[in-house]
XYZ file of C-alpha atoms in Angstrom:
348
model
C -0.025 -0.002 -0.070
C 2.837 2.399 0.889
C 4.702 1.523 -2.579
C 1.650 2.286 -4.335
C 1.150 5.730 -2.652
C 4.802 6.337 -3.442
C 4.494 5.515 -7.055
C 1.450 7.641 -7.312
C 2.938 10.455 -5.747
C 5.958 10.190 -7.976
C 3.633 10.137 -10.818
C 1.579 12.922 -10.096
C 4.891 15.071 -9.416
C 6.206 14.114 -12.793
C 2.901 15.322 -14.474
C 3.159 18.581 -12.361
C 6.540 18.975 -13.722
C 5.744 18.219 -17.196
C 2.668 20.436 -17.082
C 4.995 23.189 -15.616
C 7.684 22.850 -18.314
C 4.771 22.922 -20.950
C 3.068 26.165 -19.407
C 6.355 28.078 -18.577
C 7.427 30.262 -21.412
C 10.326 32.577 -21.535
C 10.008 35.862 -23.714
C 13.278 37.493 -24.698
C 13.913 41.358 -24.215
C 13.528 42.072 -28.263
C 10.569 39.871 -28.471
C 6.824 39.950 -27.491
C 4.403 36.955 -27.061
C 1.047 36.963 -28.619
C -1.283 34.304 -27.123
C -4.136 32.570 -28.670
C -6.707 30.664 -26.549
C -8.796 28.166 -28.613
C -8.043 30.223 -31.527
C -8.918 33.548 -30.324
C -6.383 36.309 -29.348
C -6.086 36.730 -25.650
C -6.145 40.069 -24.110
C -2.649 41.345 -23.774
C 0.737 41.101 -25.192
C 3.227 38.949 -23.013
C 6.247 41.168 -22.192
C 9.768 39.884 -21.911
C 10.581 37.615 -19.241
C 8.944 34.303 -17.754
C 5.103 33.761 -18.406
C 2.785 30.764 -17.938
C 0.159 29.584 -20.570
C -2.321 26.612 -20.500
C -0.462 24.008 -22.450
C -3.872 22.378 -23.841
C -5.692 25.579 -24.519
C -3.370 28.361 -25.259
C -0.590 28.669 -28.185
C 2.051 31.689 -28.100
C 3.775 33.214 -30.801
C 6.789 35.277 -30.488
C 7.399 38.302 -32.643
C 10.854 39.770 -33.258
C 10.909 43.604 -32.574
C 14.166 44.476 -33.990
C 15.053 46.303 -36.721
C 15.058 44.028 -39.942
C 17.460 44.486 -42.794
C 15.966 43.227 -46.016
C 17.693 43.256 -49.208
C 15.271 44.062 -52.122
C 16.423 41.947 -55.345
C 17.578 43.747 -58.474
C 14.778 44.948 -60.590
C 15.100 45.810 -64.158
C 13.382 48.386 -65.670
C 13.109 51.306 -68.111
C 13.268 54.949 -67.102
C 11.434 57.918 -68.188
C 14.177 58.793 -70.668
C 14.144 55.450 -72.236
C 17.240 53.874 -70.600
C 17.321 50.297 -69.422
C 18.740 50.033 -65.804
C 18.763 47.398 -63.099
C 18.585 48.770 -59.528
C 18.652 46.938 -56.293
C 17.838 48.441 -52.842
C 17.830 47.515 -49.118
C 14.749 48.032 -46.838
C 15.104 48.653 -43.034
C 11.850 47.954 -41.081
C 10.635 46.990 -37.632
C 7.483 45.622 -36.116
C 5.604 47.959 -33.955
C 2.403 46.073 -33.197
C 3.034 42.363 -32.683
C -0.675 41.360 -32.709
C -1.376 43.065 -36.205
C 1.644 41.536 -37.499
C 0.470 37.997 -36.897
C -3.261 38.682 -37.510
C -3.308 41.170 -40.392
C -0.826 39.483 -42.688
C 0.167 35.915 -43.106
C 3.980 36.609 -43.528
C 4.894 40.114 -42.961
C 8.456 39.621 -44.205
C 7.451 38.392 -47.453
C 4.793 40.945 -47.744
C 7.376 43.824 -47.075
C 9.626 42.297 -49.603
C 7.046 42.007 -52.342
C 5.809 45.567 -51.752
C 9.444 46.803 -51.793
C 9.921 45.325 -55.262
C 6.924 46.623 -56.809
C 7.553 50.238 -55.560
C 11.040 50.045 -56.821
C 9.948 49.109 -60.334
C 7.519 51.940 -60.139
C 9.970 54.411 -58.951
C 12.344 53.283 -62.011
C 9.764 54.107 -64.512
C 8.996 57.480 -63.057
C 12.575 58.681 -62.580
C 15.181 59.762 -65.221
C 18.581 58.382 -65.286
C 20.226 61.282 -64.060
C 18.009 61.257 -60.984
C 18.883 57.583 -60.236
C 22.658 58.452 -60.313
C 22.677 61.717 -58.799
C 19.431 62.613 -56.877
C 19.043 59.440 -54.699
C 17.982 61.130 -51.665
C 14.740 62.298 -53.129
C 13.945 58.813 -54.689
C 14.807 56.959 -51.433
C 12.126 59.225 -49.567
C 9.487 58.502 -52.430
C 10.246 54.807 -52.020
C 10.072 54.848 -48.389
C 6.572 56.515 -48.453
C 5.329 54.173 -51.016
C 6.346 50.962 -48.841
C 5.230 52.489 -45.521
C 1.676 53.259 -46.574
C 0.220 49.785 -46.827
C 2.659 48.570 -43.911
C 1.362 50.649 -41.261
C -1.893 48.526 -41.375
C 0.204 45.250 -41.067
C 1.971 46.839 -37.595
C 5.138 47.316 -39.588
C 7.019 50.630 -39.658
C 9.496 51.362 -42.516
C 12.454 53.077 -40.928
C 14.748 53.604 -44.210
C 14.864 52.519 -47.812
C 18.182 53.023 -49.713
C 19.055 52.379 -53.427
C 22.183 50.530 -53.262
C 23.286 50.050 -56.891
C 22.315 51.109 -60.498
C 23.745 48.887 -63.161
C 23.916 50.429 -66.574
C 24.390 48.568 -70.070
C 28.014 48.644 -71.398
C 27.054 51.084 -74.376
C 25.613 53.459 -71.944
C 28.629 53.409 -69.938
C 30.879 54.012 -72.701
C 28.778 56.904 -73.847
C 28.570 58.295 -70.493
C 32.525 58.083 -70.290
C 32.850 59.868 -73.559
C 30.653 62.695 -72.522
C 32.583 63.097 -69.287
C 35.802 63.102 -71.195
C 34.494 65.719 -73.608
C 33.274 67.845 -70.825
C 36.479 67.662 -69.053
C 38.415 68.399 -72.238
C 36.436 71.518 -72.869
C 36.850 72.789 -69.306
C 40.770 72.202 -69.921
C 40.740 74.131 -73.059
C 38.482 76.953 -71.522
C 41.158 77.084 -68.474
C 44.052 77.073 -71.020
C 42.685 79.728 -73.115
C 42.026 81.953 -70.107
C 45.516 81.440 -68.921
C 46.904 82.295 -72.460
C 44.790 85.664 -72.276
C 45.970 86.608 -69.009
C 49.704 85.685 -69.914
C 49.400 87.696 -73.137
C 48.002 90.813 -70.955
C 50.965 90.516 -68.544
C 53.207 90.163 -71.677
C 52.043 93.177 -73.160
C 52.553 95.180 -69.974
C 55.968 93.775 -69.611
C 56.865 94.764 -73.327
C 55.594 98.144 -72.519
C 57.878 98.573 -69.597
C 60.896 97.053 -71.475
C 60.181 99.464 -74.634
C 60.664 102.331 -72.310
C 64.190 101.123 -70.949
C 66.302 99.125 -73.402
C 68.536 97.866 -70.649
C 65.600 95.844 -69.270
C 65.372 93.720 -72.098
C 69.292 93.112 -72.055
C 68.786 92.151 -68.180
C 65.798 89.984 -69.184
C 68.069 88.126 -71.722
C 71.034 87.556 -69.305
C 68.300 86.302 -66.620
C 67.099 83.546 -69.195
C 70.882 82.607 -70.063
C 71.321 82.031 -66.147
C 68.364 80.061 -65.992
C 69.481 77.828 -68.870
C 72.896 77.502 -67.476
C 71.806 76.406 -64.114
C 70.590 72.917 -65.501
C 74.532 72.206 -65.839
C 73.922 70.954 -69.566
C 76.383 71.683 -72.680
C 73.688 73.464 -74.505
C 73.220 77.129 -74.210
C 70.001 78.604 -76.032
C 70.264 82.295 -76.554
C 66.907 84.058 -77.806
C 67.532 86.267 -80.824
C 65.199 88.904 -82.078
C 63.503 87.947 -85.341
C 63.436 91.577 -86.601
C 66.978 91.777 -86.465
C 67.193 88.711 -88.864
C 64.890 90.140 -91.266
C 66.580 93.589 -91.339
C 70.021 91.797 -92.055
C 68.049 89.650 -94.894
C 66.829 92.968 -96.528
C 70.354 94.534 -96.248
C 72.007 91.664 -97.991
C 69.820 91.964 -101.103
C 70.876 94.062 -104.053
C 69.583 97.439 -104.558
C 68.089 96.914 -108.085
C 67.170 93.245 -107.702
C 63.701 93.712 -106.339
C 62.569 96.154 -108.846
C 63.873 94.253 -111.733
C 62.131 91.131 -110.681
C 58.759 93.077 -110.352
C 59.194 94.409 -113.728
C 59.876 90.968 -115.306
C 56.754 89.829 -113.484
C 54.551 92.512 -114.883
C 55.963 91.950 -118.530
C 55.300 88.306 -118.191
C 51.669 88.822 -116.946
C 50.941 91.161 -119.869
C 52.569 88.718 -122.475
C 50.271 85.922 -121.070
C 47.177 88.385 -121.610
C 47.880 89.053 -125.108
C 48.083 85.438 -126.442
C 44.663 84.070 -127.551
C 43.784 80.508 -126.901
C 45.783 77.945 -125.136
C 49.103 79.218 -123.862
C 52.218 77.398 -124.071
C 55.864 78.319 -123.247
C 57.374 77.678 -126.593
C 54.728 79.978 -128.385
C 55.676 82.873 -126.182
C 59.421 82.646 -126.565
C 60.801 84.969 -129.466
C 62.470 82.699 -132.412
C 66.130 82.225 -132.056
C 68.425 83.837 -134.835
C 70.457 81.580 -136.608
C 74.213 81.400 -135.649
C 76.165 83.515 -137.913
C 79.292 82.500 -139.595
C 82.597 84.642 -139.448
C 82.623 87.435 -141.721
C 78.810 87.399 -142.279
C 76.811 90.559 -140.863
C 73.440 90.463 -139.698
C 70.621 91.914 -141.912
C 69.127 95.051 -140.462
C 67.058 96.085 -143.109
C 63.407 95.809 -142.183
C 62.161 94.074 -145.286
C 64.995 91.557 -145.571
C 63.996 87.957 -145.222
C 65.475 86.020 -142.335
C 66.740 83.299 -144.479
C 69.094 85.444 -146.332
C 70.403 87.218 -143.113
C 73.574 85.199 -143.301
C 74.620 86.846 -146.786
C 77.797 88.758 -146.988
C 77.364 92.598 -145.854
C 78.620 93.843 -149.149
C 76.760 91.768 -151.598
C 73.718 93.373 -153.227
C 70.259 91.972 -152.380
C 68.453 91.373 -155.447
C 64.807 91.069 -156.011
C 63.758 87.723 -156.997
C 62.593 87.095 -160.253
C 59.343 85.862 -161.240
C 59.174 82.261 -162.677
C 59.926 78.744 -161.493
C 63.389 79.535 -160.291
C 62.506 82.501 -158.224
C 62.302 80.658 -155.062
C 65.679 79.166 -155.322
C 67.200 82.574 -156.077
C 66.349 83.705 -152.749
C 67.793 80.682 -151.113
C 64.747 78.826 -149.687
C 63.115 75.685 -151.177
C 59.760 75.684 -152.920
C 57.738 74.511 -149.814
C 59.309 76.667 -147.216
C 57.491 79.770 -145.769
C 58.936 82.409 -143.556
C 58.078 81.886 -140.048
C 55.232 84.179 -138.737
C 56.088 87.041 -136.715
C 55.418 86.639 -133.078
C 54.718 89.915 -131.089
C 57.339 90.426 -128.513
C 55.954 91.539 -125.045
C 56.176 95.281 -124.556
C 58.889 96.314 -121.958
C 57.788 97.656 -118.695
């Protein structure tokens, strides 16, 4: 009898221990407990610490109240200026109402993720490429408002949304790189031109000062020589005025060379204008006189044929007789004709 009582007591104690272990629950500091009794929500939210429930009747679900960092998968879309981009983001949110997070939505994490992806695709279509690249703060605020509006009813608060990366096509990257290079080159040229303008003004002022004192130019020349000689090299560069070289070149030319050349140029131009049709050098050149033998004087009469110009000076020139032998009498063949007279260009 005593043994049966001992066994019953041990069994009862074991049952109490098992029941107490099943009923005892520990809620962590960053969690809240939502108790359902027979499927209905029990009045209060269990706070952190030790709590008891009815094992057979109650069921408690713990909700994490920490800030959750959720990456949004990369979404590909077309911006308002028709550029295909791929954008990914990250969402920071936390649960502020544990009961609504369990009752109002089946899985609040999945719901927030889908809402973030949808809002991200919508914000891509409403924005330009320049806004996605440079004006992200404004887009982050708009994206946060779009996600936070439905999440309030789920007991979830969106703390922050950040656009993490914007991926562009390779062709667009090359185009933007060329644009940036062109802009930098333009600015470099403008800066260089401004520097040249300022330097020219300063040089003009320096030239004005040096023109008043000729010794200043010599001192500047000596300073340049000293600066070049400081490099300890074997080459010495001496600046030489170009005006002095031009003066020496004009002084070396003969006095009458320049007018003679100009006169020949004018005569040649007038001769080219007098020739009709196609101009060739051989037509403009005067006919060459035949070589004279020793003892023969050139013909100076105006009416003497050039073919008999080599006749002796004391010989009498006879008029050609009429008849078949008339052409042979003057010293030319039957088919030869006197060359046409070519007008010589007038002397300037």
